[in-house]
Amino acid sequence: MHKGCHNNNPGEYASPFAFTPQILSRLIDPKDINLLKNIGGVEGFLIGLRTNPKTGLSSHETTLNPITSEDITTIDVIEEPDKIYEKDSKDSKSQASGTSHPENIPFYHRIKTFGRNVLPARKQKSIFQLMWIALHEKIIILLTIAAVISLSLGLYEDFGIKHESGHENDRPKVRWVEGVAIIVAIIIVVLVSSLNDWQKQRQFQKLNTKKEDRNVKVIRDGKESLLSVHEVLVGDILKLEPGDIVSTDGVLVDAHNLKCDESAATGESDAVRKLKYEDCLKELEKNDEHEPFLHSKTDPFIISGSKVLEGVGSYAVSSVGVNSYFGKTMMALRTDPEDTPLQEKLNQLAEDIAKLGGSATLLMLVVLLIKYFITFRFGVPGLTSVFQSLVRILISTVTLLVVAIPEGLPLAVTLALAFATTRMLKDNNLVRVLSACETMGNATTVCSDKTGTLTQNNMSVITGTIGLTANFVRDQAHTNDFKISPHFENPIPLQQLEEILSSDILGLLEESIVINSIAFESVSENGQITFTGSKTETALLSFLVDLDRRNFMSLRKNEPLKVFPFSSDRKAMGVIIEKEKSKWRFYVKGASEILLENVKSIVNLDRSEDGTDSDKIDLTEENITVLHQIIESYANQSLRTIGLGYRDFNEWPPTGINGEVSYDDLNKDITLLGIVGIEDPLRDGVREAVQDCINAGVKVRMITGDNIVTAKSIATQCGIYTDGIIMEGPEFRNLLPNEMNAVIPNLQVLARSSPEDKRILVGKLKELGEIVAVTGDGTNDGPALKTADVGFSMGIAGTEVAKEASSIILMDDNFSSIVKAIMWGRSVNDAVKKFLQFQLSVNITAVLLTFISAVSNSQQEAVLSAVQLLWVNLIMNTFAALALATDPPTKDLLKRKPEPRTVSLISLEMWKMILGQSAVQLIITLTLLYRGNDILGYSTPEETSNLQTIIFNTFVFLQIFNEINSRRLSNKLNILKGITANKYFIIIFFFIIVGQIIIVTFGGAAFNTQKLSIIQWLVCVGLGFSSIPVGIILRLIPIRNRPQTQSPTQDLLAGKSRDDVVNQYSFKKDKHKKDTAVGHSEPSDQENINVACDKPANEEVKDDDRIEIILD
């Protein structure tokens, strides 16, 4: 046993408590009632923590006397548990007014020993750290090296060399500008990237801070008060009420009918009944097999992250902050993000460009050196002249290297991601990990929760029948779905129900729902009235609100005589109230088919106004048949059917009942009021969103804890379930690996699943090559969210653990937002590809033009000067990055299949456009360079001196019009589609044109240009416009298309015959339960695999064929 936390060494801190945080953590994880028993039960636990179950902690607590675990187990202490606490309180009060020693600060020892209920702030990277990280990207390093070399040589040529000729001295000293411009580009990229990451960190931190901070009810100084959850300490006595999210671990002190939902923390789907320690010991004694307490459905432990479903109670806090169950889970999820897939491809591209650019530069250097040294045969020049010539050659080669590097590429990626993440937030997607934005564009499968994501997480009365004739439906669009039989009239809208029911029937309906309910009204954060309680009861109360019946408080003024809470055994609940003198009424509601067994009569809706008719009529066999038809009709729609009834008594206790009145004594001769069907309705737009995913080649799977019938119904309504497999979690996790391989390709619904089932499925899908997105909202969903390529957590219903583990937070918890994430992901990938197509066309042309013109020139100078290349390579490309990276996503992006992980960043279609445009541009510029004077008929010195400006101007306009070409990656000819939706593109397009006009007209010596005539401008623009028709011609050239990509799991079925599939993936009947709900007969081993496409036994299964495996 633990010997206490204190020690006699004066140099070490002596804790005055009997337990360490580690010991207390072991109480909860795993739940260990034997440990609690060893420390003296709840009484010993409370004494060891120096707290009082009635008065809680004292706000005057300062100095505490040490206590050990041996002290709390003595008989004297156990008999009088308040003595130690009272003594500590007196000592504390007497010393509180003393010195200002740290130990006199309230709760000093408690905080020092157990800590506060806050997690240590995750160390956020500063803006400078983020900038330093951005500088380590390979392409930025490559640009930095080029900038340093370019700047050094530019400064040397401008200021370090004395030029002999007057012409050289007249030129402006601007060769250093190119190096500075590249540095400016680097600074822009680093700033935009780091600021985007920094802003993303702050958004997430702000969201969590707001979500985590809330008030809880605590007992201190004998008074109940509200306290911030961050100020709760070990030893505090906290109150529990329905709807509470437990903030700390602890041990139950007092409880009444308390049940908790621990699924968010442990994955246990069933509600866990919480009993006091003494009652739990009695439960254990009843267990003849002495099963471990861990597997019991009752315990005295309260787990942080769980939710109170019903009942009330109080508990003593045992662990807070990092020592709690919730805190430990949160801390385990703190990991650093990895490089994005797109960034890895770009890094590889940077390496390839560096190798090619370096090779071209080296080749040019060798050629120019050979050409220069050949001139030595006519005589060796002076040493100074040789040095200057070598520097000129080196500058030309460095210029080629700078031209070869696409400095606008990292900016294009950064801008695309920054633009996408900002706009995605408006679409209710908070992107936490940038890689998710890119990866989501090529996701092949989405594993979605049902409740709250596909549905509204708000059970509602969808339809119902009051009496025998008042058949109603909430949504008129589903009128035909809920038509009971040809003899019944069409259901009326719910809003018209009040018009056809008498005030007596409406009052009876209201009383039966309000009085026989433990749900209650509450006010949400936004001020709206909501209901707290079981989903069924809140749905019925909301039904009354829809009927404008809101007399909840007035109807509940009278205390019920007896309450029969809902029991899973009787599947019903009831309450007895005194209606008036000598009249009592028993209200009952529950599963309609069970309630119907005890029904004798039904309310009479056709009662005359004078009241001469009876208010109820006896049921006939025909009536009972109709009621069964109603129940069956609702059940076939997978609605939860609830029956409402009552029974009146003229005396209490009823005649013939001796002793305690039981539920069975009252549940006879019931008068049926009506039957309603409730369901968690789909979110608006879910059907369309699922269909969009299917059209985009993304398979949607539903993973839910609901039963298989409800899961199938919702999945069918969503469009998720077509002809695939529906399986339950326990069956799935027990499959052999080869059986899983057979199931997964067509697995559409996984019902009765646990978070571990979800993690197994996600992991298996990734093994099979799928790119997996998964949704989750609970603490226990953390592993699956981390395992997936993209994890979506719920911004409203999600726990902090789920958010921490996720890549993207759905701010509205809506599946439709996932479709928007797919669109934005594809838009980002397309933006980078568009820019690559444009950038590489510019670079290939510029490199070859520079190389050829420099080698062929007697002065080893390129046709385009360094400053002209600065405009082409930096200004245009930087703005082009902004223009092409800001195209908003369109629905067209959902009309194509996702790309595999290994697909090249540059497709065959892109290479066709890049090489085709580069070839045409090179032909045009070289033709102008070598034959321009002859073609244009220039003969005078003034005309020939304009030729270099014409070449520069033509080259720029070729790029301007090619930028429009690059807007479309496909072979579609309409390159202007959607151009008006991107205002950035239009502004930048005209800005570049205006800039080019200014440079040519007023650039003069700085840009080595001369003014052009109108005719010359028309020639330049006309030749530049040729990029458009060339693009059309290139799009019409067919290339060998690669096979249509499909989900990797479908490859498992392609090329296999029926016999192959049956022989490889046969299943044993005893592994699967018979699904009586959907009416399947017991199948044979051979029938366990049913080929839906009705192929002959040995015929090959094509890619488009479907295999349906029905597991019974």
Short mmCIF file of N, CA and C in Angstrom, two decimals, residues 317-429:
data_model
loop_
_atom_site.label_atom_id
_atom_site.label_comp_id
_atom_site.label_asym_id
_atom_site.label_seq_id
_atom_site.Cartn_x
_atom_site.Cartn_y
_atom_site.Cartn_z
N VAL A 317 -13.39 14.96 -6.76
CA VAL A 317 -12.43 15.00 -7.85
C VAL A 317 -11.15 14.28 -7.43
N SER A 318 -10.67 13.37 -8.28
CA SER A 318 -9.44 12.64 -7.98
C SER A 318 -8.27 13.05 -8.86
N SER A 319 -8.54 13.46 -10.09
CA SER A 319 -7.45 13.84 -11.01
C SER A 319 -7.90 15.00 -11.87
N VAL A 320 -6.98 15.93 -12.09
CA VAL A 320 -7.27 17.08 -12.94
C VAL A 320 -6.12 17.26 -13.94
N GLY A 321 -6.38 18.08 -14.96
CA GLY A 321 -5.33 18.45 -15.90
C GLY A 321 -4.71 17.26 -16.60
N VAL A 322 -3.38 17.23 -16.64
CA VAL A 322 -2.65 16.19 -17.37
C VAL A 322 -2.77 14.83 -16.73
N ASN A 323 -3.21 14.77 -15.47
CA ASN A 323 -3.33 13.48 -14.79
C ASN A 323 -4.69 12.83 -15.00
N SER A 324 -5.65 13.56 -15.55
CA SER A 324 -6.98 13.00 -15.78
C SER A 324 -6.99 12.15 -17.04
N TYR A 325 -8.03 11.35 -17.17
CA TYR A 325 -8.17 10.48 -18.36
C TYR A 325 -8.20 11.32 -19.62
N PHE A 326 -8.97 12.40 -19.58
CA PHE A 326 -9.09 13.29 -20.72
C PHE A 326 -7.75 13.97 -21.02
N GLY A 327 -7.09 14.44 -19.96
CA GLY A 327 -5.82 15.15 -20.14
C GLY A 327 -4.74 14.28 -20.73
N LYS A 328 -4.66 13.03 -20.25
CA LYS A 328 -3.63 12.12 -20.78
C LYS A 328 -3.87 11.82 -22.26
N THR A 329 -5.14 11.68 -22.62
CA THR A 329 -5.46 11.43 -24.03
C THR A 329 -5.08 12.62 -24.89
N MET A 330 -5.37 13.82 -24.42
CA MET A 330 -5.04 15.03 -25.17
C MET A 330 -3.53 15.18 -25.35
N MET A 331 -2.78 14.93 -24.30
CA MET A 331 -1.33 15.10 -24.38
C MET A 331 -0.71 14.09 -25.33
N ALA A 332 -1.30 12.89 -25.41
CA ALA A 332 -0.75 11.85 -26.30
C ALA A 332 -0.94 12.20 -27.77
N LEU A 333 -1.87 13.10 -28.06
CA LEU A 333 -2.17 13.43 -29.45
C LEU A 333 -1.33 14.59 -29.98
N ARG A 334 -0.47 15.14 -29.15
CA ARG A 334 0.32 16.29 -29.59
C ARG A 334 1.53 15.83 -30.37
N THR A 335 1.42 15.90 -31.67
CA THR A 335 2.51 15.51 -32.56
C THR A 335 2.72 16.60 -33.59
N ASP A 336 3.91 16.66 -34.14
CA ASP A 336 4.23 17.66 -35.15
C ASP A 336 3.76 17.19 -36.52
N PRO A 337 3.22 18.10 -37.32
CA PRO A 337 2.75 17.73 -38.67
C PRO A 337 3.91 17.38 -39.59
N GLU A 338 3.61 16.50 -40.56
CA GLU A 338 4.62 16.10 -41.53
C GLU A 338 4.49 16.96 -42.79
N ASP A 339 5.48 16.80 -43.69
CA ASP A 339 5.41 17.50 -44.96
C ASP A 339 4.18 17.09 -45.74
N THR A 340 3.61 18.03 -46.49
CA THR A 340 2.44 17.72 -47.29
C THR A 340 2.85 16.90 -48.51
N PRO A 341 1.94 16.09 -49.07
CA PRO A 341 2.26 15.32 -50.27
C PRO A 341 2.69 16.23 -51.42
N LEU A 342 2.00 17.34 -51.56
CA LEU A 342 2.34 18.27 -52.63
C LEU A 342 3.72 18.87 -52.41
N GLN A 343 4.04 19.17 -51.15
CA GLN A 343 5.34 19.73 -50.85
C GLN A 343 6.45 18.73 -51.16
N GLU A 344 6.20 17.45 -50.89
CA GLU A 344 7.21 16.43 -51.22
C GLU A 344 7.46 16.37 -52.72
N LYS A 345 6.37 16.46 -53.51
CA LYS A 345 6.53 16.45 -54.97
C LYS A 345 7.27 17.70 -55.44
N LEU A 346 6.98 18.83 -54.80
CA LEU A 346 7.65 20.06 -55.19
C LEU A 346 9.13 20.04 -54.81
N ASN A 347 9.43 19.43 -53.67
CA ASN A 347 10.84 19.29 -53.29
C ASN A 347 11.59 18.44 -54.31
N GLN A 348 10.95 17.36 -54.75
CA GLN A 348 11.56 16.52 -55.77
C GLN A 348 11.73 17.29 -57.08
N LEU A 349 10.71 18.09 -57.41
CA LEU A 349 10.79 18.91 -58.62
C LEU A 349 11.93 19.91 -58.52
N ALA A 350 12.10 20.50 -57.32
CA ALA A 350 13.19 21.46 -57.12
C ALA A 350 14.54 20.80 -57.34
N GLU A 351 14.68 19.56 -56.85
CA GLU A 351 15.94 18.84 -57.05
C GLU A 351 16.18 18.57 -58.54
N ASP A 352 15.12 18.15 -59.24
CA ASP A 352 15.26 17.89 -60.67
C ASP A 352 15.62 19.15 -61.44
N ILE A 353 14.97 20.26 -61.09
CA ILE A 353 15.26 21.53 -61.77
C ILE A 353 16.69 21.96 -61.48
N ALA A 354 17.12 21.78 -60.22
CA ALA A 354 18.50 22.14 -59.87
C ALA A 354 19.51 21.34 -60.69
N LYS A 355 19.23 20.05 -60.88
CA LYS A 355 20.15 19.20 -61.66
C LYS A 355 20.16 19.62 -63.13
N LEU A 356 18.95 19.83 -63.70
CA LEU A 356 18.87 20.22 -65.11
C LEU A 356 19.44 21.61 -65.33
N GLY A 357 19.10 22.54 -64.42
CA GLY A 357 19.62 23.90 -64.54
C GLY A 357 21.13 23.94 -64.38
N GLY A 358 21.61 23.15 -63.42
CA GLY A 358 23.06 23.09 -63.22
C GLY A 358 23.76 22.50 -64.42
N SER A 359 23.16 21.45 -65.01
CA SER A 359 23.76 20.83 -66.20
C SER A 359 23.80 21.81 -67.36
N ALA A 360 22.67 22.53 -67.58
CA ALA A 360 22.62 23.52 -68.66
C ALA A 360 23.63 24.64 -68.43
N THR A 361 23.73 25.08 -67.18
CA THR A 361 24.68 26.15 -66.84
C THR A 361 26.11 25.70 -67.08
N LEU A 362 26.42 24.47 -66.65
CA LEU A 362 27.77 23.94 -66.84
C LEU A 362 28.10 23.80 -68.33
N LEU A 363 27.12 23.31 -69.10
CA LEU A 363 27.32 23.17 -70.54
C LEU A 363 27.58 24.53 -71.19
N MET A 364 26.78 25.52 -70.79
CA MET A 364 26.95 26.86 -71.36
C MET A 364 28.31 27.44 -70.97
N LEU A 365 28.71 27.22 -69.73
CA LEU A 365 30.01 27.71 -69.27
C LEU A 365 31.14 27.10 -70.08
N VAL A 366 31.06 25.79 -70.29
CA VAL A 366 32.10 25.10 -71.06
C VAL A 366 32.15 25.62 -72.49
N VAL A 367 30.98 25.77 -73.13
CA VAL A 367 30.91 26.23 -74.52
C VAL A 367 31.46 27.65 -74.64
N LEU A 368 31.07 28.55 -73.74
CA LEU A 368 31.53 29.93 -73.80
C LEU A 368 33.02 30.04 -73.53
N LEU A 369 33.52 29.22 -72.58
CA LEU A 369 34.96 29.24 -72.30
C LEU A 369 35.76 28.75 -73.50
N ILE A 370 35.27 27.67 -74.11
CA ILE A 370 35.98 27.14 -75.30
C ILE A 370 35.98 28.19 -76.42
N LYS A 371 34.80 28.79 -76.60
CA LYS A 371 34.69 29.81 -77.66
C LYS A 371 35.62 30.99 -77.37
N TYR A 372 35.72 31.39 -76.09
CA TYR A 372 36.58 32.53 -75.74
C TYR A 372 38.05 32.20 -75.90
N PHE A 373 38.45 31.01 -75.42
CA PHE A 373 39.88 30.67 -75.47
C PHE A 373 40.35 30.41 -76.91
N ILE A 374 39.41 30.06 -77.78
CA ILE A 374 39.79 29.89 -79.20
C ILE A 374 40.30 31.20 -79.78
N THR A 375 39.78 32.33 -79.28
CA THR A 375 40.22 33.65 -79.80
C THR A 375 41.66 33.96 -79.44
N PHE A 376 42.24 33.17 -78.53
CA PHE A 376 43.63 33.43 -78.11
C PHE A 376 44.62 33.14 -79.25
N ARG A 377 44.18 32.41 -80.27
CA ARG A 377 45.09 32.11 -81.37
C ARG A 377 45.48 33.39 -82.15
N PHE A 378 44.66 34.44 -81.99
CA PHE A 378 44.98 35.72 -82.63
C PHE A 378 45.79 36.62 -81.70
N GLY A 379 46.05 36.14 -80.52
CA GLY A 379 46.84 36.91 -79.56
C GLY A 379 46.20 36.90 -78.20
N VAL A 380 47.06 36.78 -77.15
CA VAL A 380 46.55 36.71 -75.78
C VAL A 380 46.36 38.12 -75.26
N PRO A 381 45.10 38.46 -74.83
CA PRO A 381 44.87 39.82 -74.30
C PRO A 381 45.50 40.00 -72.91
N GLY A 382 45.40 41.21 -72.40
CA GLY A 382 45.97 41.50 -71.09
C GLY A 382 45.22 40.79 -69.97
N LEU A 383 45.88 40.71 -68.82
CA LEU A 383 45.31 39.99 -67.68
C LEU A 383 43.98 40.60 -67.23
N THR A 384 43.92 41.94 -67.19
CA THR A 384 42.68 42.61 -66.78
C THR A 384 41.55 42.30 -67.75
N SER A 385 41.84 42.31 -69.05
CA SER A 385 40.82 42.03 -70.06
C SER A 385 40.32 40.59 -69.95
N VAL A 386 41.26 39.66 -69.70
CA VAL A 386 40.87 38.25 -69.54
C VAL A 386 39.94 38.08 -68.33
N PHE A 387 40.31 38.74 -67.22
CA PHE A 387 39.50 38.62 -66.01
C PHE A 387 38.09 39.16 -66.23
N GLN A 388 38.00 40.34 -66.89
CA GLN A 388 36.68 40.92 -67.15
C GLN A 388 35.85 40.04 -68.08
N SER A 389 36.49 39.45 -69.07
CA SER A 389 35.77 38.57 -69.99
C SER A 389 35.25 37.32 -69.28
N LEU A 390 36.08 36.77 -68.39
CA LEU A 390 35.66 35.59 -67.64
C LEU A 390 34.50 35.91 -66.70
N VAL A 391 34.55 37.10 -66.07
CA VAL A 391 33.44 37.51 -65.21
C VAL A 391 32.17 37.65 -66.03
N ARG A 392 32.25 38.21 -67.26
CA ARG A 392 31.10 38.37 -68.12
C ARG A 392 30.50 37.01 -68.49
N ILE A 393 31.40 36.08 -68.79
CA ILE A 393 30.93 34.72 -69.11
C ILE A 393 30.24 34.09 -67.91
N LEU A 394 30.83 34.27 -66.71
CA LEU A 394 30.25 33.71 -65.50
C LEU A 394 28.88 34.33 -65.22
N ILE A 395 28.73 35.63 -65.45
CA ILE A 395 27.46 36.30 -65.23
C ILE A 395 26.40 35.75 -66.19
N SER A 396 26.79 35.51 -67.44
CA SER A 396 25.85 34.96 -68.42
C SER A 396 25.36 33.59 -67.99
N THR A 397 26.27 32.77 -67.49
CA THR A 397 25.88 31.43 -67.06
C THR A 397 25.01 31.46 -65.81
N VAL A 398 25.33 32.39 -64.88
CA VAL A 398 24.51 32.51 -63.68
C VAL A 398 23.11 33.00 -64.05
N THR A 399 23.04 33.91 -65.04
CA THR A 399 21.75 34.37 -65.52
C THR A 399 20.92 33.21 -66.02
N LEU A 400 21.57 32.28 -66.73
CA LEU A 400 20.86 31.09 -67.20
C LEU A 400 20.33 30.27 -66.04
N LEU A 401 21.14 30.11 -64.98
CA LEU A 401 20.70 29.34 -63.82
C LEU A 401 19.50 30.00 -63.14
N VAL A 402 19.57 31.32 -63.02
CA VAL A 402 18.47 32.05 -62.38
C VAL A 402 17.19 31.91 -63.20
N VAL A 403 17.34 31.97 -64.53
CA VAL A 403 16.18 31.81 -65.40
C VAL A 403 15.59 30.42 -65.26
N ALA A 404 16.42 29.43 -65.07
CA ALA A 404 15.96 28.03 -65.01
C ALA A 404 15.15 27.74 -63.75
N ILE A 405 15.42 28.47 -62.68
CA ILE A 405 14.74 28.19 -61.41
C ILE A 405 13.38 28.90 -61.38
N PRO A 406 12.27 28.17 -61.19
CA PRO A 406 10.94 28.79 -61.14
C PRO A 406 10.68 29.41 -59.77
N GLU A 407 11.17 30.64 -59.57
CA GLU A 407 11.04 31.25 -58.25
C GLU A 407 9.59 31.54 -57.88
N GLY A 408 8.70 31.57 -58.86
CA GLY A 408 7.29 31.81 -58.54
C GLY A 408 6.56 30.59 -58.04
N LEU A 409 7.17 29.40 -58.17
CA LEU A 409 6.47 28.15 -57.81
C LEU A 409 6.14 28.06 -56.33
N PRO A 410 7.09 28.26 -55.41
CA PRO A 410 6.71 28.19 -54.00
C PRO A 410 5.67 29.24 -53.62
N LEU A 411 5.74 30.41 -54.28
CA LEU A 411 4.75 31.44 -54.00
C LEU A 411 3.37 30.99 -54.46
N ALA A 412 3.32 30.32 -55.62
CA ALA A 412 2.04 29.84 -56.13
C ALA A 412 1.41 28.84 -55.15
N VAL A 413 2.23 27.92 -54.63
CA VAL A 413 1.73 26.93 -53.67
C VAL A 413 1.25 27.62 -52.40
N THR A 414 2.06 28.54 -51.90
CA THR A 414 1.71 29.23 -50.66
C THR A 414 0.43 30.04 -50.82
N LEU A 415 0.34 30.77 -51.93
CA LEU A 415 -0.85 31.58 -52.17
C LEU A 415 -2.10 30.70 -52.33
N ALA A 416 -1.95 29.59 -53.05
CA ALA A 416 -3.09 28.69 -53.27
C ALA A 416 -3.60 28.14 -51.94
N LEU A 417 -2.68 27.72 -51.07
CA LEU A 417 -3.09 27.18 -49.77
C LEU A 417 -3.66 28.26 -48.87
N ALA A 418 -3.02 29.44 -48.86
CA ALA A 418 -3.51 30.54 -48.03
C ALA A 418 -4.90 30.97 -48.48
N PHE A 419 -5.09 31.07 -49.78
CA PHE A 419 -6.40 31.46 -50.32
C PHE A 419 -7.44 30.40 -50.00
N ALA A 420 -7.07 29.13 -50.20
CA ALA A 420 -8.01 28.04 -49.97
C ALA A 420 -8.41 27.93 -48.50
N THR A 421 -7.44 27.97 -47.60
CA THR A 421 -7.75 27.80 -46.18
C THR A 421 -8.60 28.95 -45.65
N THR A 422 -8.34 30.15 -46.17
CA THR A 422 -9.15 31.30 -45.74
C THR A 422 -10.58 31.18 -46.23
N ARG A 423 -10.74 30.80 -47.48
CA ARG A 423 -12.08 30.66 -48.04
C ARG A 423 -12.80 29.43 -47.48
N MET A 424 -12.04 28.37 -47.16
CA MET A 424 -12.65 27.17 -46.59
C MET A 424 -13.28 27.45 -45.23
N LEU A 425 -12.70 28.39 -44.49
CA LEU A 425 -13.27 28.74 -43.19
C LEU A 425 -14.67 29.31 -43.38
N LYS A 426 -14.88 30.05 -44.47
CA LYS A 426 -16.22 30.57 -44.78
C LYS A 426 -17.16 29.43 -45.16
N ASP A 427 -16.60 28.33 -45.65
CA ASP A 427 -17.39 27.15 -45.98
C ASP A 427 -17.45 26.16 -44.82
N ASN A 428 -17.16 26.66 -43.61
CA ASN A 428 -17.26 25.87 -42.37
C ASN A 428 -16.22 24.76 -42.27
N ASN A 429 -15.05 24.96 -42.90
CA ASN A 429 -13.93 24.04 -42.76
C ASN A 429 -12.74 24.79 -42.16
#
